[in-house]
Amino acid sequence: MIYFEITPDDEFIKTDKVPGPTKEEIRALVISKTHLTDEDVVVDVGCGTGGLTVEFAKRVKSVYSIDMNPDAIATTRKNLEKFGLTHKVELIEEEGYKALDDIEDFTKLVIGGSGGNLENIIREGYIKLPVGGRIIITSIVLETATESVRVLKELGSEPEVVNFNVSKGTVLDRGVMMKALNPITIISAKKI
Ligand code: SAH
């Protein structure tokens, strides 16, 4: 059993032009819902800064990371170089739905950004997943969560919905002050 730590937020190379990395505590939760094995091939739609891509690349066979923003692809590449993981990841600068057209062999699909194309990405991805594969959607917008649940139910799957509210403490002289991170909803489902 190999233990991989979660990479701390402040170790990532960041730019103002790209969101992320997903906070380390949330990355840990996404990993748990993804049920990763070292045989997995993961598709990360909306890789942003590469926060989740780096966590997947450490743990699985290979990763396809998709983002339509060239700055996101460049930033994810820099982080993969920094952590020595470039050999595990194929970076694809394209809209998620279109990029999925050309990928056949994945076992887990993680959607962290979808623009207006969430339903298309879920439907296309779900059809291509093998039975037992998993789809995970991280959402900071309520509508993303409800749309995901609706589409997954229409596809005959049984989505699980968990809302995470994480607060982090700042240790001050007079005590520990808790600060809330943005709540995040994780929708996950197994391909039946
Ligand atoms: N999980 C990432 C942060 C994701 S931010 C991290 O840990 O670093 C969401 C990203 O999704 C943004 O970079 C945005 O460009 C991308 N995105 C949004 N809609 C998209 C779509 N339809 N296709 C591809 N990428 C998309």
Tab-separated table of C-alpha atoms and ligand atoms in Angstrom:
chain	number	residue	atom	x	y	z
A	1	MET	CA	0.000	0.000	0.000
A	2	ILE	CA	1.521	3.303	-1.095
A	3	TYR	CA	0.576	6.444	0.784
A	4	PHE	CA	0.296	9.662	-1.235
A	5	GLU	CA	-0.141	12.896	0.669
A	6	ILE	CA	-2.439	15.661	-0.503
A	7	THR	CA	-0.273	18.433	-1.974
A	8	PRO	CA	-0.625	21.627	0.116
A	9	ASP	CA	-2.378	24.544	-1.639
A	10	ASP	CA	0.635	26.845	-1.335
A	11	GLU	CA	2.919	24.456	-3.252
A	12	PHE	CA	1.023	24.994	-6.522
A	13	ILE	CA	2.140	27.499	-9.142
A	14	LYS	CA	-0.814	29.876	-9.536
A	15	THR	CA	-1.939	32.658	-11.832
A	16	ASP	CA	-4.763	35.164	-11.487
A	17	LYS	CA	-6.066	34.099	-14.913
A	18	VAL	CA	-7.012	30.586	-13.793
A	19	PRO	CA	-9.178	29.338	-10.894
A	20	GLY	CA	-7.824	26.755	-8.468
A	21	PRO	CA	-6.249	24.824	-7.078
A	22	THR	CA	-9.269	23.235	-5.429
A	23	LYS	CA	-8.538	23.580	-1.691
A	24	GLU	CA	-6.559	20.674	-0.251
A	25	GLU	CA	-9.329	19.579	2.122
A	26	ILE	CA	-11.803	19.475	-0.775
A	27	ARG	CA	-9.308	17.592	-2.960
A	28	ALA	CA	-9.153	14.923	-0.264
A	29	LEU	CA	-12.954	14.598	-0.351
A	30	VAL	CA	-13.073	14.406	-4.150
A	31	ILE	CA	-10.438	11.656	-4.072
A	32	SER	CA	-12.495	9.669	-1.586
A	33	LYS	CA	-15.643	9.929	-3.730
A	34	THR	CA	-13.679	8.932	-6.852
A	35	HIS	CA	-12.705	5.527	-5.343
A	36	LEU	CA	-9.330	5.612	-7.096
A	37	THR	CA	-7.262	2.536	-7.888
A	38	ASP	CA	-3.861	2.379	-9.561
A	39	GLU	CA	-5.524	0.857	-12.637
A	40	ASP	CA	-7.823	3.841	-13.190
A	41	VAL	CA	-7.780	6.146	-16.190
A	42	VAL	CA	-9.270	9.466	-15.090
A	43	VAL	CA	-10.686	12.274	-17.211
A	44	ASP	CA	-10.530	15.676	-15.464
A	45	VAL	CA	-12.838	18.109	-17.296
A	46	GLY	CA	-11.938	21.688	-16.349
A	47	CYS	CA	-8.462	21.072	-14.937
A	48	GLY	CA	-7.851	24.758	-14.081
A	49	THR	CA	-4.614	25.071	-12.104
A	50	GLY	CA	-4.197	21.298	-12.034
A	51	GLY	CA	-5.048	20.803	-8.363
A	52	LEU	CA	-7.137	17.689	-8.927
A	53	THR	CA	-5.081	16.535	-11.916
A	54	VAL	CA	-1.968	16.387	-9.717
A	55	GLU	CA	-3.786	14.286	-7.102
A	56	PHE	CA	-5.092	11.862	-9.730
A	57	ALA	CA	-1.733	11.643	-11.533
A	58	LYS	CA	-0.020	10.564	-8.298
A	59	ARG	CA	-2.477	7.726	-7.751
A	60	VAL	CA	-3.718	6.273	-11.046
A	61	LYS	CA	-2.454	4.783	-14.324
A	62	SER	CA	-3.113	7.851	-16.476
A	63	VAL	CA	-5.099	11.060	-16.708
A	64	TYR	CA	-6.648	13.095	-19.503
A	65	SER	CA	-6.925	16.726	-18.391
A	66	ILE	CA	-9.151	19.003	-20.425
A	67	ASP	CA	-9.616	22.766	-20.289
A	68	MET	CA	-10.789	25.220	-22.934
A	69	ASN	CA	-8.677	28.006	-21.400
A	70	PRO	CA	-5.088	27.911	-22.755
A	71	ASP	CA	-3.824	29.567	-19.554
A	72	ALA	CA	-5.281	26.657	-17.556
A	73	ILE	CA	-3.501	24.100	-19.740
A	74	ALA	CA	-0.225	26.048	-19.372
A	75	THR	CA	-0.623	26.308	-15.587
A	76	THR	CA	-1.532	22.638	-15.180
A	77	ARG	CA	1.527	21.738	-17.294
A	78	LYS	CA	3.779	23.836	-15.042
A	79	ASN	CA	2.444	22.111	-11.947
A	80	LEU	CA	2.847	18.651	-13.477
A	81	GLU	CA	6.465	19.555	-14.303
A	82	LYS	CA	7.011	20.849	-10.778
A	83	PHE	CA	5.747	17.600	-9.248
A	84	GLY	CA	7.349	15.279	-11.846
A	85	LEU	CA	4.030	13.952	-13.181
A	86	THR	CA	3.963	15.002	-16.858
A	87	HIS	CA	4.401	11.395	-18.069
A	88	LYS	CA	1.061	10.447	-16.500
A	89	VAL	CA	-1.115	13.150	-18.079
A	90	GLU	CA	-2.345	14.036	-21.544
A	91	LEU	CA	-3.342	17.716	-21.647
A	92	ILE	CA	-6.131	18.669	-24.051
A	93	GLU	CA	-6.982	22.294	-24.795
A	94	GLU	CA	-10.592	21.990	-25.886
A	95	GLU	CA	-14.185	22.267	-24.734
A	96	GLY	CA	-14.917	19.276	-22.494
A	97	TYR	CA	-17.782	17.815	-24.498
A	98	LYS	CA	-15.814	17.874	-27.758
A	99	ALA	CA	-12.659	16.458	-26.168
A	100	LEU	CA	-14.615	13.527	-24.691
A	101	ASP	CA	-15.520	12.474	-28.253
A	102	ASP	CA	-11.950	11.285	-28.830
A	103	ILE	CA	-11.340	9.546	-25.481
A	104	GLU	CA	-12.490	5.940	-25.165
A	105	ASP	CA	-10.730	4.106	-22.402
A	106	PHE	CA	-11.418	5.968	-19.159
A	107	THR	CA	-12.841	4.519	-15.927
A	108	LYS	CA	-13.534	7.705	-13.907
A	109	LEU	CA	-14.890	11.042	-15.088
A	110	VAL	CA	-14.498	14.126	-12.895
A	111	ILE	CA	-16.212	17.356	-13.940
A	112	GLY	CA	-14.913	20.480	-12.214
A	113	GLY	CA	-15.939	22.966	-14.917
A	114	SER	CA	-18.537	22.687	-17.654
A	115	GLY	CA	-19.578	26.145	-18.862
A	116	GLY	CA	-23.040	25.749	-20.398
A	117	ASN	CA	-22.367	22.145	-21.420
A	118	LEU	CA	-22.894	20.170	-18.227
A	119	GLU	CA	-25.710	17.965	-19.518
A	120	ASN	CA	-23.816	17.071	-22.717
A	121	ILE	CA	-20.636	16.253	-20.811
A	122	ILE	CA	-22.467	14.023	-18.310
A	123	ARG	CA	-24.436	12.190	-21.016
A	124	GLU	CA	-21.460	11.629	-23.304
A	125	GLY	CA	-19.230	10.601	-20.388
A	126	TYR	CA	-21.768	8.267	-18.797
A	127	ILE	CA	-22.351	6.374	-22.045
A	128	LYS	CA	-18.605	5.877	-22.479
A	129	LEU	CA	-17.867	4.798	-18.893
A	130	PRO	CA	-17.619	1.047	-18.305
A	131	VAL	CA	-20.141	-0.512	-15.893
A	132	GLY	CA	-18.738	0.106	-12.390
A	133	GLY	CA	-16.988	3.290	-13.545
A	134	ARG	CA	-17.706	6.500	-11.695
A	135	ILE	CA	-18.710	10.055	-12.506
A	136	ILE	CA	-18.068	12.884	-10.049
A	137	ILE	CA	-19.235	16.470	-10.398
A	138	THR	CA	-17.948	19.203	-8.079
A	139	SER	CA	-20.261	22.168	-7.893
A	140	ILE	CA	-20.090	25.570	-6.265
A	141	VAL	CA	-23.350	26.634	-7.927
A	142	LEU	CA	-26.642	25.082	-6.784
A	143	GLU	CA	-27.925	24.742	-10.335
A	144	THR	CA	-24.937	22.585	-11.308
A	145	ALA	CA	-25.837	20.172	-8.513
A	146	THR	CA	-29.539	19.949	-9.352
A	147	GLU	CA	-28.882	19.592	-13.080
A	148	SER	CA	-26.356	16.823	-12.408
A	149	VAL	CA	-28.839	14.908	-10.270
A	150	ARG	CA	-31.595	15.257	-12.867
A	151	VAL	CA	-29.416	14.063	-15.762
A	152	LEU	CA	-27.899	11.161	-13.807
A	153	LYS	CA	-31.372	9.992	-12.742
A	154	GLU	CA	-32.572	10.195	-16.362
A	155	LEU	CA	-29.600	8.005	-17.296
A	156	GLY	CA	-30.804	5.382	-14.790
A	157	SER	CA	-28.049	5.997	-12.256
A	158	GLU	CA	-28.385	6.612	-8.514
A	159	PRO	CA	-26.512	9.814	-7.672
A	160	GLU	CA	-25.177	10.538	-4.195
A	161	VAL	CA	-25.178	14.196	-3.164
A	162	VAL	CA	-22.968	15.500	-0.351
A	163	ASN	CA	-22.549	19.106	0.650
A	164	PHE	CA	-19.270	19.980	2.345
A	165	ASN	CA	-18.798	23.001	4.579
A	166	VAL	CA	-15.194	23.249	5.649
A	167	SER	CA	-13.777	25.915	7.961
A	168	LYS	CA	-10.091	26.477	8.608
A	169	GLY	CA	-8.700	27.943	11.792
A	170	THR	CA	-6.309	30.860	12.011
A	171	VAL	CA	-4.372	30.661	15.269
A	172	LEU	CA	-4.237	34.133	16.831
A	173	ASP	CA	-2.827	35.290	20.174
A	174	ARG	CA	-6.329	35.548	21.594
A	175	GLY	CA	-7.610	32.245	20.194
A	176	VAL	CA	-8.410	30.316	17.030
A	177	MET	CA	-10.575	32.137	14.510
A	178	MET	CA	-12.426	29.879	12.088
A	179	LYS	CA	-12.899	30.989	8.483
A	180	ALA	CA	-15.334	29.179	6.182
A	181	LEU	CA	-14.269	27.973	2.742
A	182	ASN	CA	-16.880	28.138	-0.024
A	183	PRO	CA	-19.374	25.295	0.455
A	184	ILE	CA	-19.050	22.684	-2.257
A	185	THR	CA	-21.451	19.994	-3.359
A	186	ILE	CA	-20.076	16.732	-4.727
A	187	ILE	CA	-22.411	14.613	-6.840
A	188	SER	CA	-21.184	11.124	-7.572
A	189	ALA	CA	-22.634	8.097	-9.267
A	190	LYS	CA	-21.604	4.629	-10.349
A	191	LYS	CA	-22.270	3.545	-13.926
A	192	ILE	CA	-24.929	0.863	-13.649
B	1	SAH	N1	-10.205	21.611	-10.152
B	1	SAH	C1	-9.342	22.679	-10.657
B	1	SAH	C2	-10.057	24.018	-10.756
B	1	SAH	C3	-11.168	23.995	-11.755
B	1	SAH	S1	-11.753	25.597	-12.203
B	1	SAH	C4	-8.093	22.763	-9.784
B	1	SAH	O1	-8.009	22.082	-8.757
B	1	SAH	O2	-7.159	23.499	-10.143
B	1	SAH	C5	-12.798	25.226	-13.551
B	1	SAH	C6	-12.098	25.156	-14.913
B	1	SAH	O3	-13.057	24.607	-15.813
B	1	SAH	C7	-11.679	26.506	-15.492
B	1	SAH	O4	-10.280	26.492	-15.752
B	1	SAH	C8	-12.475	26.624	-16.810
B	1	SAH	O5	-11.736	27.170	-17.896
B	1	SAH	C9	-12.829	25.166	-17.096
B	1	SAH	N2	-14.055	24.946	-17.891
B	1	SAH	C10	-15.289	25.470	-17.672
B	1	SAH	N3	-16.162	24.990	-18.581
B	1	SAH	C11	-15.471	24.154	-19.393
B	1	SAH	C12	-15.831	23.337	-20.527
B	1	SAH	N4	-17.079	23.310	-21.004
B	1	SAH	N5	-14.851	22.601	-21.120
B	1	SAH	C13	-13.575	22.640	-20.660
B	1	SAH	N6	-13.186	23.372	-19.593
B	1	SAH	C14	-14.117	24.114	-18.966
